[in-house]
CSV table of N, CA and C and ligand atoms in Angstrom, one decimal:
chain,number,residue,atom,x,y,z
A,1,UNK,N,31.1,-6.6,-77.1
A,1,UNK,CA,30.5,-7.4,-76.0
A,1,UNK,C,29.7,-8.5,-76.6
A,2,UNK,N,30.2,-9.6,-76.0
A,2,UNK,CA,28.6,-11.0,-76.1
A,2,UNK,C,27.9,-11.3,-75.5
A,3,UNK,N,26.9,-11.5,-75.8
A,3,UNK,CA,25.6,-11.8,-74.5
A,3,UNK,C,25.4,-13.2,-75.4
A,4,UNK,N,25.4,-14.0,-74.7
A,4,UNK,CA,24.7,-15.2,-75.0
A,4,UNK,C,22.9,-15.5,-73.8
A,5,UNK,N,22.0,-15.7,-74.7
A,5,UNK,CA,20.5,-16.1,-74.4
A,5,UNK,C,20.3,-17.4,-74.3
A,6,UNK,N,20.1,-18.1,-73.0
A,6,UNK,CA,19.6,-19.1,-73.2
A,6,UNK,C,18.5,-19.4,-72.6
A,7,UNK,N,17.5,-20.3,-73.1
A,7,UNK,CA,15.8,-20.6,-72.9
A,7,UNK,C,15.7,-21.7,-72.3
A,8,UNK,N,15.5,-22.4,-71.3
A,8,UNK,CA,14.9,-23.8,-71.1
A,8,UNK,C,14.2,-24.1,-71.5
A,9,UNK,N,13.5,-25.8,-70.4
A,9,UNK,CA,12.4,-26.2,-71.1
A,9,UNK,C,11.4,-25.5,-71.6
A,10,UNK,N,10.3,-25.9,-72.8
A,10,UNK,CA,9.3,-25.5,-72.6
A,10,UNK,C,9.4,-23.6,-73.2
A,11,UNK,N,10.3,-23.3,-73.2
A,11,UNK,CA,10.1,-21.6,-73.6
A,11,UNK,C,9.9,-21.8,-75.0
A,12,UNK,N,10.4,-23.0,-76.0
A,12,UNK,CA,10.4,-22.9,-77.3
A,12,UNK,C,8.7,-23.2,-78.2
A,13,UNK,N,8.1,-23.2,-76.6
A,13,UNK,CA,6.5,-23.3,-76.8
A,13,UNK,C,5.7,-21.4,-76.6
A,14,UNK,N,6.7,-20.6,-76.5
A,14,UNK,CA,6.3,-19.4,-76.3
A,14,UNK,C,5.2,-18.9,-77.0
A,15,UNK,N,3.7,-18.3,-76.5
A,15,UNK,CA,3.3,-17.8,-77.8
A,15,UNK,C,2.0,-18.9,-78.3
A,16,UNK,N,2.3,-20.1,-77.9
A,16,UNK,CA,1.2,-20.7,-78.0
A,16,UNK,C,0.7,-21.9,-76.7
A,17,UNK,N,1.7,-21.7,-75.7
A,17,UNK,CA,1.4,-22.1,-74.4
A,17,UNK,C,0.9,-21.5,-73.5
A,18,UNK,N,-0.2,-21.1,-72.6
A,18,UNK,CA,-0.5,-20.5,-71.9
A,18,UNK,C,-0.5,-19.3,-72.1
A,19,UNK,N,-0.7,-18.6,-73.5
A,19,UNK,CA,-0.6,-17.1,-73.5
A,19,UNK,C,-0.9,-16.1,-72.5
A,20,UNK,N,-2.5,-16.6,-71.8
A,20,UNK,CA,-2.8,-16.0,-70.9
A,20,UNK,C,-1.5,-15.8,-69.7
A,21,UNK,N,-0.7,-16.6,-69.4
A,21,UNK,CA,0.8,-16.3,-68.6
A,21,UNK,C,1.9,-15.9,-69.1
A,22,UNK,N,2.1,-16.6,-70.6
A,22,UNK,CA,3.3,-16.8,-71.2
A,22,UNK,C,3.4,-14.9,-72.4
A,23,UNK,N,2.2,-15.0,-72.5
A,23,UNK,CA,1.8,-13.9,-73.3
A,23,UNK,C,1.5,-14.8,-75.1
A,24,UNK,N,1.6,-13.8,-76.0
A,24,UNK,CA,1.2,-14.5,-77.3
A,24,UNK,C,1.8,-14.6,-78.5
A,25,UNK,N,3.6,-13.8,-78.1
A,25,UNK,CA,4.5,-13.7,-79.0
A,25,UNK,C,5.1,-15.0,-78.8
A,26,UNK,N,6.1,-15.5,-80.2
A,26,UNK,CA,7.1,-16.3,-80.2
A,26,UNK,C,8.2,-16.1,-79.8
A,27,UNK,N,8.8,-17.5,-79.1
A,27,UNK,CA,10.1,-17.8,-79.2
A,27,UNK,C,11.0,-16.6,-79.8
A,28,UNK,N,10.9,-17.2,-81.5
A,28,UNK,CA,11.8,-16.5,-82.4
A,28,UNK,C,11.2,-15.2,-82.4
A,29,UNK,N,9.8,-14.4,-82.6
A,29,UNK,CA,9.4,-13.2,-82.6
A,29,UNK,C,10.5,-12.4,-81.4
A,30,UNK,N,10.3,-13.0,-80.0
A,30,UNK,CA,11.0,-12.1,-79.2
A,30,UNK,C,12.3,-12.2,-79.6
A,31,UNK,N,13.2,-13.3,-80.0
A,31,UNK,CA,14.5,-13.1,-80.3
A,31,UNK,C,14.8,-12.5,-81.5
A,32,UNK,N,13.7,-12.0,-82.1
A,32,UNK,CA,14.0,-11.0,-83.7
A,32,UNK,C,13.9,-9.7,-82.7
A,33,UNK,N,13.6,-9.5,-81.4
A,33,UNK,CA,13.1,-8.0,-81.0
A,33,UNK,C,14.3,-7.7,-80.1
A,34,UNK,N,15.0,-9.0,-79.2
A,34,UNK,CA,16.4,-8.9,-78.7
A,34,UNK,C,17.5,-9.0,-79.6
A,35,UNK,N,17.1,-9.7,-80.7
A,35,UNK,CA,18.9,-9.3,-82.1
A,35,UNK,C,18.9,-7.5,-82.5
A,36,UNK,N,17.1,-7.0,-82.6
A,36,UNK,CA,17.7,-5.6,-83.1
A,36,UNK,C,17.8,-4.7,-82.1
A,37,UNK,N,17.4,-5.0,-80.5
A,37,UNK,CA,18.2,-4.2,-80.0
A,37,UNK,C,19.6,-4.3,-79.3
A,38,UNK,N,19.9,-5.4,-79.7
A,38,UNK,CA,21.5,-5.7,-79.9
A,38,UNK,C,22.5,-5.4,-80.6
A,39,UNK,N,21.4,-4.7,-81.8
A,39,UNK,CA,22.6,-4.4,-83.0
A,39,UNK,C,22.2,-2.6,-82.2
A,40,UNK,N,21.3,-2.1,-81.7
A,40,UNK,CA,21.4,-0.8,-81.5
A,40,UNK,C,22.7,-0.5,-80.7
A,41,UNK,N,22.3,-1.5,-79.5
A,41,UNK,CA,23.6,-1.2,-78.6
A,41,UNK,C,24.8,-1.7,-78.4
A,42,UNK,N,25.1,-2.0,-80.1
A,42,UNK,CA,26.3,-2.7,-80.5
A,42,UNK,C,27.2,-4.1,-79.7
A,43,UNK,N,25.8,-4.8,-79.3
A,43,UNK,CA,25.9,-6.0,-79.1
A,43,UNK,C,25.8,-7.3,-79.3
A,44,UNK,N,26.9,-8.4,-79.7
A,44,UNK,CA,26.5,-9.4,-80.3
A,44,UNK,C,25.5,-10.4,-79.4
A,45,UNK,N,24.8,-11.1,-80.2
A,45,UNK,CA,24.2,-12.2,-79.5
A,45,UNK,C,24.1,-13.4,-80.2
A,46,UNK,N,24.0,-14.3,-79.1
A,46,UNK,CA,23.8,-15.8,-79.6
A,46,UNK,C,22.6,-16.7,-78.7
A,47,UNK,N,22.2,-17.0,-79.6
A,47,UNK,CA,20.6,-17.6,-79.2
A,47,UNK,C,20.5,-19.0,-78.6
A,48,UNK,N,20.2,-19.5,-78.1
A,48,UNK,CA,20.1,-21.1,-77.7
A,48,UNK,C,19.2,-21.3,-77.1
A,49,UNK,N,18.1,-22.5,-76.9
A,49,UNK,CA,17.1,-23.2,-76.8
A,49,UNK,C,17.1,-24.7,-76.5
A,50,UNK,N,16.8,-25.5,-75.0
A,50,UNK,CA,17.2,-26.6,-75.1
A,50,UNK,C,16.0,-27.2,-74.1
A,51,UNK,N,15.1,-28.2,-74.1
A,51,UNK,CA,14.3,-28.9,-73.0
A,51,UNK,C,15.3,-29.7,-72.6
A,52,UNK,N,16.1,-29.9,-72.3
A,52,UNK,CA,17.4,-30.9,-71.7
A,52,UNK,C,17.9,-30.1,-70.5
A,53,UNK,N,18.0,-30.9,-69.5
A,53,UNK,CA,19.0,-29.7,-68.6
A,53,UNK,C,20.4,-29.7,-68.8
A,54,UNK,N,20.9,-31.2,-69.8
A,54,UNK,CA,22.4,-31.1,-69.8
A,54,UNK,C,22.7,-30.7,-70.6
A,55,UNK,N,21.8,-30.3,-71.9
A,55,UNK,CA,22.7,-29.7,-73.0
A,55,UNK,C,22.3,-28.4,-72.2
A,56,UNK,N,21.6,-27.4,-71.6
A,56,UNK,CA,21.5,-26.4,-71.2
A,56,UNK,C,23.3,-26.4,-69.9
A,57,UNK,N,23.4,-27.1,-69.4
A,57,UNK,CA,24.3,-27.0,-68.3
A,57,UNK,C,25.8,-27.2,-69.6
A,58,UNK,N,25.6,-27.8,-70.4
A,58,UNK,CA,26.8,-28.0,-71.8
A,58,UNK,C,27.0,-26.2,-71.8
A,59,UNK,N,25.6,-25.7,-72.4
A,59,UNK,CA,25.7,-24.5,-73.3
A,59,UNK,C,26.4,-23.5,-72.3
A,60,UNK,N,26.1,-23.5,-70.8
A,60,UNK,CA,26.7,-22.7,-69.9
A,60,UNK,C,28.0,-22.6,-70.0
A,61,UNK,N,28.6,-24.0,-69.7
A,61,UNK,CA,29.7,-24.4,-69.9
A,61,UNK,C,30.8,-23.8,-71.0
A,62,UNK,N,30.0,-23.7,-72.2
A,62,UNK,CA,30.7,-23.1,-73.5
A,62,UNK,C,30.4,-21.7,-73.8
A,63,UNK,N,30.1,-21.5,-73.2
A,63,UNK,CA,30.1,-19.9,-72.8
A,63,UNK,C,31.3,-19.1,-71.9
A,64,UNK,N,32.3,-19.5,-71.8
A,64,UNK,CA,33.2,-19.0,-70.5
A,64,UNK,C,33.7,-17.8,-71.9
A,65,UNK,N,33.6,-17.8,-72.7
A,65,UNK,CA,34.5,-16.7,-73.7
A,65,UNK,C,33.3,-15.6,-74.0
A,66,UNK,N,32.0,-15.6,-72.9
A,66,UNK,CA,31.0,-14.8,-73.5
A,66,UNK,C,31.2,-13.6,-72.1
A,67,UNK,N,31.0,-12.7,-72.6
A,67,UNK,CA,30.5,-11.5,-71.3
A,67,UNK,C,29.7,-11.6,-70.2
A,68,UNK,N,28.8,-12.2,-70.8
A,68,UNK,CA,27.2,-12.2,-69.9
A,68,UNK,C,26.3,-13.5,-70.3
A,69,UNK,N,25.6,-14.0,-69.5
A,69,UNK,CA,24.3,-14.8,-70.3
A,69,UNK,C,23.2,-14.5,-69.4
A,70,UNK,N,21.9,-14.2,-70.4
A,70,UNK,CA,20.7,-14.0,-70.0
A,70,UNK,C,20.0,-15.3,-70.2
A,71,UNK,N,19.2,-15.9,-69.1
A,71,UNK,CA,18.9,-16.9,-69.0
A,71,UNK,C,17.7,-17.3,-68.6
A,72,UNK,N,17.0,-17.5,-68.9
A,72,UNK,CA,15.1,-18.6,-68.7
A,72,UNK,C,15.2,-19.5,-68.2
A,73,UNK,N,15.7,-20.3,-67.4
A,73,UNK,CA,15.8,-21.6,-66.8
A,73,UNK,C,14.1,-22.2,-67.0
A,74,UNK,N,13.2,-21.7,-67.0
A,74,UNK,CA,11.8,-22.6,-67.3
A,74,UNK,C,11.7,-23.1,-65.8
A,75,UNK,N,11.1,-24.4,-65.9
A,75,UNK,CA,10.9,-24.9,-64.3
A,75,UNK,C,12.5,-25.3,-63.6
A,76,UNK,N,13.5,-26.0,-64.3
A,76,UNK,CA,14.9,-25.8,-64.3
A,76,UNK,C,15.0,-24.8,-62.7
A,77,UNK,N,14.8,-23.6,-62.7
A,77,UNK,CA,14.5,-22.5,-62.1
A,77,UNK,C,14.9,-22.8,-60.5
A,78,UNK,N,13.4,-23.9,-60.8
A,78,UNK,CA,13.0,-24.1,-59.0
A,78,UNK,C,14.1,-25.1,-58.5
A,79,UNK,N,14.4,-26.2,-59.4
A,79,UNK,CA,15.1,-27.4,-58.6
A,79,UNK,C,16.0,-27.9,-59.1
A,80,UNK,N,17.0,-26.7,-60.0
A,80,UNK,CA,18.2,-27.4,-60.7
A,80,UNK,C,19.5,-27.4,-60.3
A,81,UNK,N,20.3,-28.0,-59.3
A,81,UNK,CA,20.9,-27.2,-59.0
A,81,UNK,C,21.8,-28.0,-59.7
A,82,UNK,N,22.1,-28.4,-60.2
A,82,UNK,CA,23.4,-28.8,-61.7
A,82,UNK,C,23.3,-27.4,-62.6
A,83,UNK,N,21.8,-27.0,-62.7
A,83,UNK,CA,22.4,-25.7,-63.6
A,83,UNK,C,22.3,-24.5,-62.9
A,84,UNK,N,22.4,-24.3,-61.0
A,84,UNK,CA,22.8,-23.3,-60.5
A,84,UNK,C,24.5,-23.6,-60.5
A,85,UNK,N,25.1,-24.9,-60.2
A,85,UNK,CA,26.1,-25.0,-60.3
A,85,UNK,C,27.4,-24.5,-61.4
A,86,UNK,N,26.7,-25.0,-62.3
A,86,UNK,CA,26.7,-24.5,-63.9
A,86,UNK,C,27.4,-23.0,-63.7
A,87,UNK,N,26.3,-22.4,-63.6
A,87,UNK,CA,26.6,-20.9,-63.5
A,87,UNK,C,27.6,-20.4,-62.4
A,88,UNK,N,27.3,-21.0,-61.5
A,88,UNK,CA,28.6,-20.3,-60.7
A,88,UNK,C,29.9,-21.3,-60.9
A,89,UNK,N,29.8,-22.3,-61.6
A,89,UNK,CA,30.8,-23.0,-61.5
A,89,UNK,C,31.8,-22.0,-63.0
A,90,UNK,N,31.0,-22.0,-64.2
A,90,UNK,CA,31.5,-21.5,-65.4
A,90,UNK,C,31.9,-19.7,-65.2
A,91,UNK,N,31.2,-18.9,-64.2
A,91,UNK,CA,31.8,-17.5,-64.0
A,91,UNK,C,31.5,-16.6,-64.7
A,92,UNK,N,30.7,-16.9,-65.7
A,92,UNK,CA,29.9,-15.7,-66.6
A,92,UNK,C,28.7,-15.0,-65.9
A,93,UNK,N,29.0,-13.8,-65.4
A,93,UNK,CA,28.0,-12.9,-65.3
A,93,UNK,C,26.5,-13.6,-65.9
A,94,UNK,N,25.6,-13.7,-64.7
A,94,UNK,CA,24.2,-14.2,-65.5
A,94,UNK,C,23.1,-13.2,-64.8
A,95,UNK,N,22.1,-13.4,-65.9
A,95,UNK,CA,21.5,-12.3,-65.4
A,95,UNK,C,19.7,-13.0,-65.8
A,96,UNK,N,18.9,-13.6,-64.9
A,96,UNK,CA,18.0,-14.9,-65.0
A,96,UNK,C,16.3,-13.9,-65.4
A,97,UNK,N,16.1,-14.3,-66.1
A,97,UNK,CA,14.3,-13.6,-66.6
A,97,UNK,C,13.8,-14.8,-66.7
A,98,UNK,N,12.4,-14.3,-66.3
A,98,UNK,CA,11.1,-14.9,-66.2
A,98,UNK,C,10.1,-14.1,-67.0
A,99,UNK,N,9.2,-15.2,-68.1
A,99,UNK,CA,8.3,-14.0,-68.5
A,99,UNK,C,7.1,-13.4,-67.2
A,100,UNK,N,6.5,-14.7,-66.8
A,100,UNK,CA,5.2,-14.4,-65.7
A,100,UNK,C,6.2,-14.0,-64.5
A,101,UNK,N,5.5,-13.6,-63.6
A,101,UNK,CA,5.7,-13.2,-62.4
A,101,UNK,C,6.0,-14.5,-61.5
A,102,UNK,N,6.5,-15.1,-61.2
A,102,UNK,CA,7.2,-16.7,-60.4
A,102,UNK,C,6.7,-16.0,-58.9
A,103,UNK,N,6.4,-15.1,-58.6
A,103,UNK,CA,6.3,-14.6,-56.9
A,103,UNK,C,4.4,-14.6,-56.9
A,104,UNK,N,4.1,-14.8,-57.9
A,104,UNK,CA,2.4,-14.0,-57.9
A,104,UNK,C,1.9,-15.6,-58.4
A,105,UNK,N,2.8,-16.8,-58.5
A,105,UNK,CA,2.1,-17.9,-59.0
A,105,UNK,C,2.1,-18.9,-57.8
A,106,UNK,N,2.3,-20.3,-58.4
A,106,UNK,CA,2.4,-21.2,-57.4
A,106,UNK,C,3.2,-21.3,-56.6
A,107,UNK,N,3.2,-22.0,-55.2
A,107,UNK,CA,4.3,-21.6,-54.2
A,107,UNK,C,5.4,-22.4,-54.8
A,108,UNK,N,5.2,-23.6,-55.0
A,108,UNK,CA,6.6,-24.0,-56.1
A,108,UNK,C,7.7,-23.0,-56.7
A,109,UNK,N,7.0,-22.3,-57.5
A,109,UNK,CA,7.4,-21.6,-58.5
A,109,UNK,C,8.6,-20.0,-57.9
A,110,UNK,N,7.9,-19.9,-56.5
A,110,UNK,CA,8.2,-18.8,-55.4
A,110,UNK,C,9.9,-18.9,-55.4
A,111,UNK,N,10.6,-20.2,-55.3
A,111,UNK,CA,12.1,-20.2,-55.0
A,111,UNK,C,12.8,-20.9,-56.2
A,112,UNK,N,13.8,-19.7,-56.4
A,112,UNK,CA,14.6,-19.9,-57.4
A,112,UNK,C,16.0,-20.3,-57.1
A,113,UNK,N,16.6,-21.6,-57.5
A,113,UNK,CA,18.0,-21.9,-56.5
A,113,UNK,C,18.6,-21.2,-57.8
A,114,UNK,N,18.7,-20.9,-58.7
A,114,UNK,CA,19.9,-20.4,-59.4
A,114,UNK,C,19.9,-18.9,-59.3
A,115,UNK,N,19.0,-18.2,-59.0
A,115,UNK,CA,18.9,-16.5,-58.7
A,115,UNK,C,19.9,-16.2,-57.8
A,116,UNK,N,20.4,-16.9,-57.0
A,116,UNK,CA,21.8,-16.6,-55.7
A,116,UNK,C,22.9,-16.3,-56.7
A,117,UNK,N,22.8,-17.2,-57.6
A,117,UNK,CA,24.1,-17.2,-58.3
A,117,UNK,C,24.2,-16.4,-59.6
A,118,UNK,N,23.1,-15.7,-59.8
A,118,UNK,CA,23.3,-14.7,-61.0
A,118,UNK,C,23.2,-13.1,-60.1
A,119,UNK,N,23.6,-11.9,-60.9
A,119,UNK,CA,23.9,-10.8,-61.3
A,119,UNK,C,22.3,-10.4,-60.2
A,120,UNK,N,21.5,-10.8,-61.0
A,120,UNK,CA,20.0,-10.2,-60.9
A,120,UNK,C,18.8,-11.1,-61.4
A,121,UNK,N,17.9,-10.6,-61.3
A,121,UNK,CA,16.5,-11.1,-61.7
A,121,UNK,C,15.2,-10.5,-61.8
A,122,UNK,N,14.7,-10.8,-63.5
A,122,UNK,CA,13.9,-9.9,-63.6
A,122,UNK,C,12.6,-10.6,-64.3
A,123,UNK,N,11.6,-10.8,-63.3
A,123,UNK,CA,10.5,-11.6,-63.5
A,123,UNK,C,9.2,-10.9,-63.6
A,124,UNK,N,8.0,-11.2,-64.4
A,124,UNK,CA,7.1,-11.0,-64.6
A,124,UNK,C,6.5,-9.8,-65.7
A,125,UNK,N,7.9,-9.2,-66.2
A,125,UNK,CA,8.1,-8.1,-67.3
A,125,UNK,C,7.9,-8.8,-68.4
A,126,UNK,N,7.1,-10.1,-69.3
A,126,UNK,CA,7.6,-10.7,-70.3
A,126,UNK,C,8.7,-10.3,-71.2
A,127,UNK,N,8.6,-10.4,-72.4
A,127,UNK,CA,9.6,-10.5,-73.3
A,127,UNK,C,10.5,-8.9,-73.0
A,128,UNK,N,9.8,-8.0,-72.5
A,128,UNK,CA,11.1,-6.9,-72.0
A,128,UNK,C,11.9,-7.1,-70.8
A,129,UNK,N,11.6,-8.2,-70.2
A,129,UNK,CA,12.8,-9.0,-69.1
A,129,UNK,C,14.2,-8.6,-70.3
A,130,UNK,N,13.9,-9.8,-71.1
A,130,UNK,CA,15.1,-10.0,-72.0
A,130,UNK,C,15.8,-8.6,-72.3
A,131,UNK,N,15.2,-7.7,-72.9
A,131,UNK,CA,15.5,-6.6,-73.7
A,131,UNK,C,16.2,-5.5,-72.6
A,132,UNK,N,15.6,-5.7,-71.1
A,132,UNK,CA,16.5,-4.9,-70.3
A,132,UNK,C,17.7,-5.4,-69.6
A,133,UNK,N,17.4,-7.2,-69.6
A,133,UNK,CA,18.9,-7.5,-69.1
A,133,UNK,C,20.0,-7.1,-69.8
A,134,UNK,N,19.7,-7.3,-71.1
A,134,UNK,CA,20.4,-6.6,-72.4
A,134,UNK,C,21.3,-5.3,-72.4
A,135,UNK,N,20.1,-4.6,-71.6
A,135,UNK,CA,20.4,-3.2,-71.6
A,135,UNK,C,21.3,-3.0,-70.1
A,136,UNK,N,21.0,-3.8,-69.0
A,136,UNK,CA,21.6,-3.8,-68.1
A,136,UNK,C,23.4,-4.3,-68.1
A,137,UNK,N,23.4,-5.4,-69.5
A,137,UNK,CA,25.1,-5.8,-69.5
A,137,UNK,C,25.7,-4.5,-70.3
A,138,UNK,N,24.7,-4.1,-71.1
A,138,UNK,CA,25.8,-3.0,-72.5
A,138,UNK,C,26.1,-1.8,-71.1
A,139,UNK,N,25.0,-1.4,-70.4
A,139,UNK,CA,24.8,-0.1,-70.1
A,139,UNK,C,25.3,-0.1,-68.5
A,140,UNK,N,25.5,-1.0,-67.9
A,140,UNK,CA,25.2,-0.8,-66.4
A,140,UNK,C,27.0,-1.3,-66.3
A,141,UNK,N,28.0,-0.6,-65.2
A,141,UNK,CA,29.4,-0.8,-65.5
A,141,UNK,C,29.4,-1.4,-64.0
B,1,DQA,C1,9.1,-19.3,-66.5
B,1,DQA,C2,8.5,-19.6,-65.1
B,1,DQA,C3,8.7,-21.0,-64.7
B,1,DQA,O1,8.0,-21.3,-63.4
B,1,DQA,C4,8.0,-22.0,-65.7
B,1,DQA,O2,8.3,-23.3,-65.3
B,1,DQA,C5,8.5,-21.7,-67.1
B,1,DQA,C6,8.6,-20.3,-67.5
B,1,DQA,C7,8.8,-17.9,-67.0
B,1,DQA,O3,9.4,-17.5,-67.9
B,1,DQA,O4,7.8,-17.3,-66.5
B,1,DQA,O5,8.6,-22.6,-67.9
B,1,DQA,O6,10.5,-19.4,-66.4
């Protein structure tokens, strides 16, 4: 199985943006803690990181040979709908995390146009969002 990870804007500031929301780990720290539980559950991954919405809507795109993708959209989230398109246009299972809570913040932040179009959504769990979508593609049939 592949899972491809992808981060929007702004995530590759993890860790030292807003910890008080974001929390105080890195970017790469959380993706060193999603590669080894991916090797537990004998799953490959591939990492990607983009403040661009169109190399983000590219990376979706190049993904149609992956199983799954777990996805961060950042603000992207609230008003993208080229990268809710994306996803339902390319047909890979997606499965969208948030580290903060998006329901407990600004009313902005409340509606998600790409959450219709993925699997699930798991917000406000920081970096074990990631680790259970994970667990939700290997484990969940
Ligand atoms: C975020 C929530 C978004 O509202 C925000 O714009 C982000 C991060 C999260 O992970 O909690 O950049 O997606």
């Amino acid at each position: 199985m592949k899972i491809k990870i992808i981060n929007g804007p702004n995530l590759n500031m993890t860790g030292t943006r807003e910890p008080s929301v974001y929390g105080a780990v890195t970017l790469d720290t959380i993706n060193a803690e999603i590669q080894k539980e991916a090797e537990k559950l004998g799953v490959d991954v591939v990492f990607f990181q983009s403040n661009y919405e169109g190399a983000i809507i590219d990376e979706i795109w190049a993904s149609q040979d992956f199983d799954g993708i777990i996805i961060n959209p950042g603000a992207l989230t609230h008003y993208s709908y080229a990268v809710r398109d994306a996803i339902s246009g390319a047909g890979v299972p997606c499965i969208e995390v948030h580290l903060s809570n998006i329901y407990a913040r600004e009313e902005f932040r409340h509606k998600s146009v790409t959450a219709p179009v993925c699997k699930g959504q798991i917000s406000g769990l920081g970096k074990y969002g990631y680790i259970l979508a994970l667990k939700a593609f290997a484990e969940v049939k």
